[in-house]
Short mmCIF file of N, CA, C and O in Angstrom, two decimals:
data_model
loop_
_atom_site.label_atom_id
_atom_site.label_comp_id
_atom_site.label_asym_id
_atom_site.label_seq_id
_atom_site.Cartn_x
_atom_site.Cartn_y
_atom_site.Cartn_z
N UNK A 888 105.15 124.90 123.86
CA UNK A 888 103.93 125.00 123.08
C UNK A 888 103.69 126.47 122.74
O UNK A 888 103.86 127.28 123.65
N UNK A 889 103.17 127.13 120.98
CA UNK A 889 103.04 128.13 121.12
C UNK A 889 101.56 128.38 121.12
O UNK A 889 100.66 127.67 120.65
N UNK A 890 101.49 129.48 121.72
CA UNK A 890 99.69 129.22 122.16
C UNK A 890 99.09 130.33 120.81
O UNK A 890 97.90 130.44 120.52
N UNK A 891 100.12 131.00 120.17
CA UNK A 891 99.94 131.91 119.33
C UNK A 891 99.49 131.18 117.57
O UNK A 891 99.07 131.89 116.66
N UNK A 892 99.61 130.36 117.50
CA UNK A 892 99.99 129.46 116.54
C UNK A 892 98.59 128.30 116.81
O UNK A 892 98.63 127.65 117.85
N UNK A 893 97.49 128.11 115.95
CA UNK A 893 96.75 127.09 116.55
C UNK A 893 97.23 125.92 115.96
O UNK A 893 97.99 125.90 114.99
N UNK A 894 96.68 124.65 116.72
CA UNK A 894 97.00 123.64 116.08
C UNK A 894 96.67 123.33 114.98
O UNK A 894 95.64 123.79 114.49
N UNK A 895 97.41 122.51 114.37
CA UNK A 895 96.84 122.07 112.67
C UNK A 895 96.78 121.05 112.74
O UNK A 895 97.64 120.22 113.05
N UNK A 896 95.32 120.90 112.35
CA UNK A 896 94.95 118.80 112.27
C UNK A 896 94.95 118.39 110.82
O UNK A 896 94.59 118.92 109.77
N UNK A 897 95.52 117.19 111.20
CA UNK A 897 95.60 116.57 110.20
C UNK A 897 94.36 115.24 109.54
O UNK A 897 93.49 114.94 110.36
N UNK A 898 94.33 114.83 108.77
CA UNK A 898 92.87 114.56 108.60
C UNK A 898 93.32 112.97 108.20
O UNK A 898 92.72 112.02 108.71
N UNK A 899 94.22 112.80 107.42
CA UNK A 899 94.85 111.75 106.98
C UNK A 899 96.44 111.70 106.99
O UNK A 899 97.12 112.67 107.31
N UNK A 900 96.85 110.75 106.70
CA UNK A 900 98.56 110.49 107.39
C UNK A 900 99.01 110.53 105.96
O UNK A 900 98.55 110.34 104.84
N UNK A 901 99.98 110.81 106.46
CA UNK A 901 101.03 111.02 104.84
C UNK A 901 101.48 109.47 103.75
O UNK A 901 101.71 109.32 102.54
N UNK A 902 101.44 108.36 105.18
CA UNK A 902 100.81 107.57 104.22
C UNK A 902 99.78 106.74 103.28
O UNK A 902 99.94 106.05 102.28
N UNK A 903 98.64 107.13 104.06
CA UNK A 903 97.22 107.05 103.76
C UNK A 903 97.20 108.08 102.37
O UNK A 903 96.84 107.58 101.30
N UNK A 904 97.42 108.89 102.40
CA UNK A 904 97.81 109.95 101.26
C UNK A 904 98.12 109.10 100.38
O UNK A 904 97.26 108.45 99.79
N UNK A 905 99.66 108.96 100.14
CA UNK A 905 100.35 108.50 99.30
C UNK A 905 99.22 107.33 98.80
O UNK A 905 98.61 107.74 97.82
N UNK A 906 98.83 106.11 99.20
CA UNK A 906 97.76 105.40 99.22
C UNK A 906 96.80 105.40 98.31
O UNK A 906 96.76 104.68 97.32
N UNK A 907 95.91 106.30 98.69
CA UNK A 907 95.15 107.49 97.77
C UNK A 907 95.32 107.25 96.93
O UNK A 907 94.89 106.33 96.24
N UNK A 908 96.56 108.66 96.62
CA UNK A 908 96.95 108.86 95.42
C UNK A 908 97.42 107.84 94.52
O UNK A 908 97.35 108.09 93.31
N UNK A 909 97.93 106.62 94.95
CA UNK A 909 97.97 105.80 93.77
C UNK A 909 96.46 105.18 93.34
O UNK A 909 96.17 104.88 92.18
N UNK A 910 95.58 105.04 94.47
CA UNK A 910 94.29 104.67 93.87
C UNK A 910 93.34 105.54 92.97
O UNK A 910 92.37 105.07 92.39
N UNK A 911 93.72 106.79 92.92
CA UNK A 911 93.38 108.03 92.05
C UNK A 911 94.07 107.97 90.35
O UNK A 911 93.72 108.39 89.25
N UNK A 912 95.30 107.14 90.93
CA UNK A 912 95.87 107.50 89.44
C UNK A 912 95.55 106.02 88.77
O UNK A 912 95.96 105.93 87.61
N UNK A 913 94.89 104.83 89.28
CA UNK A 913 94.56 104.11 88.76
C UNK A 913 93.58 104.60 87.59
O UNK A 913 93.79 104.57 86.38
N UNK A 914 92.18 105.16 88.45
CA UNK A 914 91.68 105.30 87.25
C UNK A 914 91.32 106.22 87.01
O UNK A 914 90.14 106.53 87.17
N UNK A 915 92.36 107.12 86.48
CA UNK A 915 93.04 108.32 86.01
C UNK A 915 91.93 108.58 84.56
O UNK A 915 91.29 109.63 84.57
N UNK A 916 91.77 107.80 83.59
CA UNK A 916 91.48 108.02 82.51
C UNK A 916 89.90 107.54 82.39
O UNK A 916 89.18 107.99 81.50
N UNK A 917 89.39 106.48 83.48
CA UNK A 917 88.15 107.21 83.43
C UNK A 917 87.69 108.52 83.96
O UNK A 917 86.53 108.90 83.86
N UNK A 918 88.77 109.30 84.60
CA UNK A 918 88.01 110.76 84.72
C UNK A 918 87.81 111.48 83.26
O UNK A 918 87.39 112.63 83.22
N UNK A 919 88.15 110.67 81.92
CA UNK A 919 88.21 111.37 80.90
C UNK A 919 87.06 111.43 80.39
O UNK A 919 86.56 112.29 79.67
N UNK A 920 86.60 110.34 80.86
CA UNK A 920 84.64 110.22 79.87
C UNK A 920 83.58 110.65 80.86
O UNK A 920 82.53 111.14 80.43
N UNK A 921 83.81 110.49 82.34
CA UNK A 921 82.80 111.20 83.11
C UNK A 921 82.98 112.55 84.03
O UNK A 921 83.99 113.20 84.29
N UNK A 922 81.87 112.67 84.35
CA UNK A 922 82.06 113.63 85.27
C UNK A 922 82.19 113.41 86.47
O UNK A 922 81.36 113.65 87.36
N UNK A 923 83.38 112.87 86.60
CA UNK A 923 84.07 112.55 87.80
C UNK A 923 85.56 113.09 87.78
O UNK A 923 86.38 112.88 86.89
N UNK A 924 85.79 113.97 89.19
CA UNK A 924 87.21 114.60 89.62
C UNK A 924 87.54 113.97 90.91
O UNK A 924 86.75 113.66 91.80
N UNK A 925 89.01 113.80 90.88
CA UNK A 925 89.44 113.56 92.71
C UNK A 925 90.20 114.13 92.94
O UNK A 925 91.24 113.57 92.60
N UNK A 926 90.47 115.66 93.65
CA UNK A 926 91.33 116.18 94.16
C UNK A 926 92.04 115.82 95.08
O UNK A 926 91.66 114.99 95.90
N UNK A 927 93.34 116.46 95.10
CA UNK A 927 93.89 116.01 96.67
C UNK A 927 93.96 117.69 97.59
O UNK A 927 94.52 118.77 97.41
N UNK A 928 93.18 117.17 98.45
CA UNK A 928 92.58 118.36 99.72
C UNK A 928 93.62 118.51 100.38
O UNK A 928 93.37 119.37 101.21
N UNK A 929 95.06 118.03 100.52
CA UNK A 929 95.91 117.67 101.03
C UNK A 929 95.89 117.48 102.86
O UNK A 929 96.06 116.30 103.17
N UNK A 930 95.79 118.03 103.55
CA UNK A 930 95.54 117.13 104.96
C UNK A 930 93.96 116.78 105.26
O UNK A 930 93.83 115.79 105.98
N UNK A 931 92.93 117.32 104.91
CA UNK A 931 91.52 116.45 104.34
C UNK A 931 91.26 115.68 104.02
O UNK A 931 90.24 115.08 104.38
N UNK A 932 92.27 115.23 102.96
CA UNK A 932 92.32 113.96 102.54
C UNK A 932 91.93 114.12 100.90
O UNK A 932 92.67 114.84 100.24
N UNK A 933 90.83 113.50 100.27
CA UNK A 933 90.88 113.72 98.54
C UNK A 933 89.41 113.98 98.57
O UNK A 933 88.74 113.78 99.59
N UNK A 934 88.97 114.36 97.61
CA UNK A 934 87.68 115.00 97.55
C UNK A 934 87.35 114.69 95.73
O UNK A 934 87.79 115.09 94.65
N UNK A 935 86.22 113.67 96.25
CA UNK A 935 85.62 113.05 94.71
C UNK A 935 84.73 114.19 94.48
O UNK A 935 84.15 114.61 95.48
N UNK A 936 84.50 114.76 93.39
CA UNK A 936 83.39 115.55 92.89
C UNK A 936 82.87 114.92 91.42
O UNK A 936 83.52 114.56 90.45
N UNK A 937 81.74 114.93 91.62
CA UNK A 937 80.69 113.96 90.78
C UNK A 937 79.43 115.34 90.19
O UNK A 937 78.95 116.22 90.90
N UNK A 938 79.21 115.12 88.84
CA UNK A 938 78.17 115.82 88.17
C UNK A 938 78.67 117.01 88.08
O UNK A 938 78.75 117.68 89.11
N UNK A 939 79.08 117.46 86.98
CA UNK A 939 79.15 118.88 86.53
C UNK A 939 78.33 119.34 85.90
O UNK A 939 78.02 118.65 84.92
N UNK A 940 77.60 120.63 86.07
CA UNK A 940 76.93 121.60 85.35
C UNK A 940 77.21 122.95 85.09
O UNK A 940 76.89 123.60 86.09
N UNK A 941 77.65 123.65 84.23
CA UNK A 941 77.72 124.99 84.44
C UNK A 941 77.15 126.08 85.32
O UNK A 941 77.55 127.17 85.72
N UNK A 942 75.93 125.29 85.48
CA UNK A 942 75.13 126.17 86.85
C UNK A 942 75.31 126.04 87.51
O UNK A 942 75.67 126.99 88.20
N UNK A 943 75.27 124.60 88.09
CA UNK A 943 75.88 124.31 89.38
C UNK A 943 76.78 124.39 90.46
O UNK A 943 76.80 124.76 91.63
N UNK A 944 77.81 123.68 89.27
CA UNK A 944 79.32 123.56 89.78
C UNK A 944 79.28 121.67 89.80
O UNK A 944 78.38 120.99 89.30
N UNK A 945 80.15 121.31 90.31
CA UNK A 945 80.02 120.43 90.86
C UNK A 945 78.43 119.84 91.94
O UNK A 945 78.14 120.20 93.08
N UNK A 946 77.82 119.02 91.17
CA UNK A 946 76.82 118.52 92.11
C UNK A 946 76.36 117.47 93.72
O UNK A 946 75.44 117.44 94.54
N UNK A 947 77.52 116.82 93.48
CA UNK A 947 77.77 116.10 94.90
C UNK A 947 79.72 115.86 95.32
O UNK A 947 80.55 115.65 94.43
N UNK A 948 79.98 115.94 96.43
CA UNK A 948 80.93 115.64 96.89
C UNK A 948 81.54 114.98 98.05
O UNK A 948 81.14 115.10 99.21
N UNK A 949 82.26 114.47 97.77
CA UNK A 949 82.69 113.04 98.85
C UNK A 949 84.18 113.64 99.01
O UNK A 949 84.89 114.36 98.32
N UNK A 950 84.34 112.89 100.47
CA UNK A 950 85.56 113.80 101.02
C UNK A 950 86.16 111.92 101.48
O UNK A 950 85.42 111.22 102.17
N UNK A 951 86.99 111.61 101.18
CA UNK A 951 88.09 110.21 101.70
C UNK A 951 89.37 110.35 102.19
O UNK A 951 90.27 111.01 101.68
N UNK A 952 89.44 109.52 103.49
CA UNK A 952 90.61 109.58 104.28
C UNK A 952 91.28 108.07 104.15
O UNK A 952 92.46 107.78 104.34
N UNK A 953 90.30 107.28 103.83
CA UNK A 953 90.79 106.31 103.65
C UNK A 953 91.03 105.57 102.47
O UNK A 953 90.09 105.76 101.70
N UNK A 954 91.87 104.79 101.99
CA UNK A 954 92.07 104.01 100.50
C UNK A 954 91.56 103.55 99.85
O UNK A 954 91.37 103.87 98.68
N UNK A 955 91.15 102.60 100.47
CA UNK A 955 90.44 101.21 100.31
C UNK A 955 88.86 102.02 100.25
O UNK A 955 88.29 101.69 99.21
N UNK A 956 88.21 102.77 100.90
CA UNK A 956 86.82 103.28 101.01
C UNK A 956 86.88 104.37 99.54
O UNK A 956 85.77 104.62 99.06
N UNK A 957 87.57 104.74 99.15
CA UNK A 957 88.38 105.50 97.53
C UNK A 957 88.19 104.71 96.62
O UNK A 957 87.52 104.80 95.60
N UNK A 958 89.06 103.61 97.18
CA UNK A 958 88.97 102.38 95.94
C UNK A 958 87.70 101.61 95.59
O UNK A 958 87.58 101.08 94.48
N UNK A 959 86.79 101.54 96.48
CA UNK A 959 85.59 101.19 96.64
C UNK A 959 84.60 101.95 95.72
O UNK A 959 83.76 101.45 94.97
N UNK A 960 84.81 103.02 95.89
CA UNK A 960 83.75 104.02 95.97
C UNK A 960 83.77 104.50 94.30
O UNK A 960 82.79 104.72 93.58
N UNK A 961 85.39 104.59 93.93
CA UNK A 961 85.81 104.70 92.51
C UNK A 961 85.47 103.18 91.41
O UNK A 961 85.20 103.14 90.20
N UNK A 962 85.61 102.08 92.44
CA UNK A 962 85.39 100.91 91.50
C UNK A 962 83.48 101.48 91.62
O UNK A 962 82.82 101.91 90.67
N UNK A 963 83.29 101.42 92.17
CA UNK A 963 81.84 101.53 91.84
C UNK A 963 80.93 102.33 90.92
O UNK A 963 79.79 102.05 90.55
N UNK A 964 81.80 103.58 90.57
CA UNK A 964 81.27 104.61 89.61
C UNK A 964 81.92 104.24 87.91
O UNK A 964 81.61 104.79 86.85
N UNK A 965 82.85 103.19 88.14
CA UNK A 965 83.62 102.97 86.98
C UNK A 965 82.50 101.66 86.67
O UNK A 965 82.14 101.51 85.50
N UNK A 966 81.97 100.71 87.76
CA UNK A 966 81.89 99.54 87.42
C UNK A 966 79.79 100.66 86.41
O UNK A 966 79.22 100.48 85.33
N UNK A 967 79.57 101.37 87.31
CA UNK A 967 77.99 101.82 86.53
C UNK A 967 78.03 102.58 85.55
O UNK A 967 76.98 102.85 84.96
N UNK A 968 79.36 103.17 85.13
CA UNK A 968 79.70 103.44 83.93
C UNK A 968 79.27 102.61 82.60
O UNK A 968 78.51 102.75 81.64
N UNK A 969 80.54 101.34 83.30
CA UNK A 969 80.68 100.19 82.35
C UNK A 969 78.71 99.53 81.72
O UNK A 969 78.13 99.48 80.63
N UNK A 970 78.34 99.14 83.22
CA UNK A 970 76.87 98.71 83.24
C UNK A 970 76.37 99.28 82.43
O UNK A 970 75.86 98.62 81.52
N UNK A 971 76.31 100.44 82.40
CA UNK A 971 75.05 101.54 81.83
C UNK A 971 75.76 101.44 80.07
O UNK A 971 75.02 101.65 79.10
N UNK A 972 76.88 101.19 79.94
CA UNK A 972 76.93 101.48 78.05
C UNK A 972 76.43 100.63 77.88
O UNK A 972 75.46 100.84 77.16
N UNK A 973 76.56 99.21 78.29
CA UNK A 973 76.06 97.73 77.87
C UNK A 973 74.25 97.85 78.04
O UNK A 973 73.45 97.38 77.23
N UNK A 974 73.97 98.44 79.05
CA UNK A 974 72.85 98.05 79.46
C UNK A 974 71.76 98.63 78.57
O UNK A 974 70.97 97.98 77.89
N UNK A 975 71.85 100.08 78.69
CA UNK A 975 71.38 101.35 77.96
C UNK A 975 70.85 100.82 76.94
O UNK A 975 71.48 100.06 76.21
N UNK A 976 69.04 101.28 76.66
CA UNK A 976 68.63 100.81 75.82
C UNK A 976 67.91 99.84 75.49
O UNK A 976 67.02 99.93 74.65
N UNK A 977 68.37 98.25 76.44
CA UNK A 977 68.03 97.15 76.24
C UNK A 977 67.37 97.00 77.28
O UNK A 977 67.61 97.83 78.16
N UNK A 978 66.42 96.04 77.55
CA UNK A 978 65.85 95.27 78.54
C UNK A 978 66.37 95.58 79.86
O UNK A 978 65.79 96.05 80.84
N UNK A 979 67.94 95.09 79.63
CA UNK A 979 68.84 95.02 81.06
C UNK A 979 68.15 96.46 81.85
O UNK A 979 67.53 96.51 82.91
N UNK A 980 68.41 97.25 81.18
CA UNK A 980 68.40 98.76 81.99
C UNK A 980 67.53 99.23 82.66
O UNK A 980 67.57 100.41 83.01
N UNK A 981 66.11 98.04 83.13
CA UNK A 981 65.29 98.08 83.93
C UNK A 981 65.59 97.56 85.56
O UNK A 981 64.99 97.69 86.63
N UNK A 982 66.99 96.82 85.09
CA UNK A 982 67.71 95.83 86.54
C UNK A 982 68.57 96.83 87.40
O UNK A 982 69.00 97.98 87.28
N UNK A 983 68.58 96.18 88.01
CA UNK A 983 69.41 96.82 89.60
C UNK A 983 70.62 96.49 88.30
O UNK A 983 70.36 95.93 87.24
N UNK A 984 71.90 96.98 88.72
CA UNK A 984 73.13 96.77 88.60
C UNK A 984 73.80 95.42 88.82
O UNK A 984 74.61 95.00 87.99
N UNK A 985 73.43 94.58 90.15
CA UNK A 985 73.77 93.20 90.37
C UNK A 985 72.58 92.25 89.80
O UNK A 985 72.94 91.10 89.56
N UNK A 986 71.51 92.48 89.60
CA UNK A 986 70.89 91.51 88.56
C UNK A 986 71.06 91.44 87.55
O UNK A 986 70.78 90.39 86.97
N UNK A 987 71.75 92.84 86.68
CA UNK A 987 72.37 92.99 85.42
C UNK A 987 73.66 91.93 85.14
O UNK A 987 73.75 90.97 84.38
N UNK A 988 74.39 92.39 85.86
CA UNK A 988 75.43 91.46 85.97
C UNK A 988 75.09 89.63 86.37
O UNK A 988 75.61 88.77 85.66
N UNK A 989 74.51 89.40 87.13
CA UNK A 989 74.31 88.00 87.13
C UNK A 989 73.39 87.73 85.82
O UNK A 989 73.21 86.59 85.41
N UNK A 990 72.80 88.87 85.19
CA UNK A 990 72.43 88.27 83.37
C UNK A 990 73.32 88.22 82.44
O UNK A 990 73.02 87.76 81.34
N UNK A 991 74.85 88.78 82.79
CA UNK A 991 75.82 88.72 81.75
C UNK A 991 76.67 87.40 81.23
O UNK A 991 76.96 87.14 82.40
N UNK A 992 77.01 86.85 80.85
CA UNK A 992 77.48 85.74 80.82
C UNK A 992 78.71 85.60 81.88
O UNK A 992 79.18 86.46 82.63
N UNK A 993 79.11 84.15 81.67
CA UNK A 993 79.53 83.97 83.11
C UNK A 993 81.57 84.55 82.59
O UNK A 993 82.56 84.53 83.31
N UNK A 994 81.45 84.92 81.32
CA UNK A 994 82.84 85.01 80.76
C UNK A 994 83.32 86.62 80.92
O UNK A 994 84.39 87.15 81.21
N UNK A 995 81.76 87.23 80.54
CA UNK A 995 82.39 88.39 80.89
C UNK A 995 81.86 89.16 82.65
O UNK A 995 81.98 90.35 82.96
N UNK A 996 81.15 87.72 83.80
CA UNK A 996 81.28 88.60 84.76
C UNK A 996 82.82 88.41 85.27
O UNK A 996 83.43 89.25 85.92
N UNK A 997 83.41 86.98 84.82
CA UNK A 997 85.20 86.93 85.10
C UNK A 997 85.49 88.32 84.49
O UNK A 997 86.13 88.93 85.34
N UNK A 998 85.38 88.80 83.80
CA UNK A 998 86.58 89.81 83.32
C UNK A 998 85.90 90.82 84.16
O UNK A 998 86.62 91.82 84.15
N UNK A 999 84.91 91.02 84.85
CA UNK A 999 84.31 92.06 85.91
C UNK A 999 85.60 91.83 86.88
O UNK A 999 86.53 92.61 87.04
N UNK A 1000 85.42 90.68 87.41
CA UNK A 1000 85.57 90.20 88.31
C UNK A 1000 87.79 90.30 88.33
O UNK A 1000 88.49 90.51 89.31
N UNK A 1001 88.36 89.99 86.53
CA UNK A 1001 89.38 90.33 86.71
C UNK A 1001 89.98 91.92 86.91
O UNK A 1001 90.99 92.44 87.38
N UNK A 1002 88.98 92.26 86.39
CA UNK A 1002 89.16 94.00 86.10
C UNK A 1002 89.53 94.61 87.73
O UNK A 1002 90.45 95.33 88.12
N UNK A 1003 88.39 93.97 88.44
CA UNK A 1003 89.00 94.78 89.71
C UNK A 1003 89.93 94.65 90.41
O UNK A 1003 90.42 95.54 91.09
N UNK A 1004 90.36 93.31 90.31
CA UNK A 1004 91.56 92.86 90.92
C UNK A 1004 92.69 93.47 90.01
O UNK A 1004 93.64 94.01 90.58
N UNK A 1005 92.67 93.43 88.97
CA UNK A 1005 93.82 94.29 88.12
C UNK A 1005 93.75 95.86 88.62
O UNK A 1005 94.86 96.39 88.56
N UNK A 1006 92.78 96.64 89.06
CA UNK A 1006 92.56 97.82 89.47
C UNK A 1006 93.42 97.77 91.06
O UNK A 1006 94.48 98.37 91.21
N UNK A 1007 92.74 96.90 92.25
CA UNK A 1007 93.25 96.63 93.02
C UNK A 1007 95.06 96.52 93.13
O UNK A 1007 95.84 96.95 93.98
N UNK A 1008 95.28 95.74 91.87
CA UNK A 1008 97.13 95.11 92.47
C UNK A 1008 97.54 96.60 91.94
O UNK A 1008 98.33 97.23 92.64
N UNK A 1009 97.04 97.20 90.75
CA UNK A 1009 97.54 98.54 90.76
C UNK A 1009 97.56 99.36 91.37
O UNK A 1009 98.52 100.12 91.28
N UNK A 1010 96.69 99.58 92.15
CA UNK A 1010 96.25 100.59 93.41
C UNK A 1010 97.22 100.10 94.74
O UNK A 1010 97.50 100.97 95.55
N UNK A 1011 97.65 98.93 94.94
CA UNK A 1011 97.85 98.17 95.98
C UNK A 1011 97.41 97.76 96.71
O UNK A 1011 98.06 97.33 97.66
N UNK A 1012 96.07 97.67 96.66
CA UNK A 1012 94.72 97.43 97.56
C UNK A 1012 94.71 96.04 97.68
O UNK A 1012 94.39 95.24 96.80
N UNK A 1013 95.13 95.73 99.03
CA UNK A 1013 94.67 94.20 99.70
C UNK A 1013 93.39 94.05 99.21
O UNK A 1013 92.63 94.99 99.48
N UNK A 1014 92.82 92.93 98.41
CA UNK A 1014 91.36 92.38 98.69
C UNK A 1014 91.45 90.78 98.86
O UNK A 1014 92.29 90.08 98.30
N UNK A 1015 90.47 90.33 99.68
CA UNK A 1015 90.12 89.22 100.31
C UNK A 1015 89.78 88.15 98.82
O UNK A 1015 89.02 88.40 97.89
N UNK A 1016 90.64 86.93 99.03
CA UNK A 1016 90.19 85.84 97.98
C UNK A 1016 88.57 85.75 98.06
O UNK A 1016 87.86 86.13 98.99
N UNK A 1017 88.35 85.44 97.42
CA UNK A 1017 86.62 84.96 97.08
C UNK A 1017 87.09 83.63 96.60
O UNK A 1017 88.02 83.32 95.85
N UNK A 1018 85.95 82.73 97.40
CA UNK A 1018 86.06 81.39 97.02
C UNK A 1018 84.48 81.25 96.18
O UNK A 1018 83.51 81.91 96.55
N UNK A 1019 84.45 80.27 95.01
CA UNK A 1019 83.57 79.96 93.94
C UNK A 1019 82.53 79.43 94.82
O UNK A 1019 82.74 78.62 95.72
N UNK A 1020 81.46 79.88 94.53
CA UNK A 1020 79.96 79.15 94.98
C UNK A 1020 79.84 78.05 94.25
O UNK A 1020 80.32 78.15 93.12
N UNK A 1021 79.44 77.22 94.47
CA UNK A 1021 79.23 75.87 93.59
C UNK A 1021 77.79 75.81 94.27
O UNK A 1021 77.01 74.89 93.98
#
């Protein structure tokens, strides 16, 4: 052991990384319309930065070690993206986000509903079947 040398921790595993990074490059091109960045911190793990201002800098930041909590966190800023062009303006935009959506028709909450799973198999993200409420 060298005692001269401190240890270096690691924050996330090289394959948790890799992981990540494919869930980053999913949705790569909505970083084009918002102000949303995900770096890779490299043993930290990735670091979402949300709200840019010239004064500021960056206004909030999220630090992820894990994939799936990435993939989560990214479907969610993509899915209030989506909400807010549709919504903006109209009536809707007084609703929570999930009452919005249970006002959308039932055709386009499927394509909600395919979108993430298409996000998911790209990312590689295991998600749990959902069985239909009847």
């Amino acid at each position: 052991m060298d005692f001269n040398q401190p240890e270096r921790i690691e924050y996330i595993s090289d394959e948790e990384r890799e992981k990540c990074r494919k869930v980053v490059n999913v949705y790569a091109e909505f970083y084009e319309v918002e102000d949303i960045i995900v770096v890779d911190a490299k043993r930290y793990g990735f670091v979402k930065l949300l709200y840019y201002s010239e004064m500021n800098g960056f206004e909030t930041m999220e630090t992820y070690t894990d994939s799936k909590k990435l993939f989560e966190s990214l479907w969610s800023d993509w899915l209030d993206y989506q909400i807010y062009e549709i919504a903006s303006g109209t009536i809707l935009d007084r609703l929570d986000n999930d009452d919005i959506i249970k006002a959308f028709p039932s055709i386009i909450q499927k394509e909600i509903k395919e979108k993430y799973a298409y996000f998911a198999e790209k990312a590689g993200i295991c998600i749990p079947i959902q069985t239909e409420k009847r």
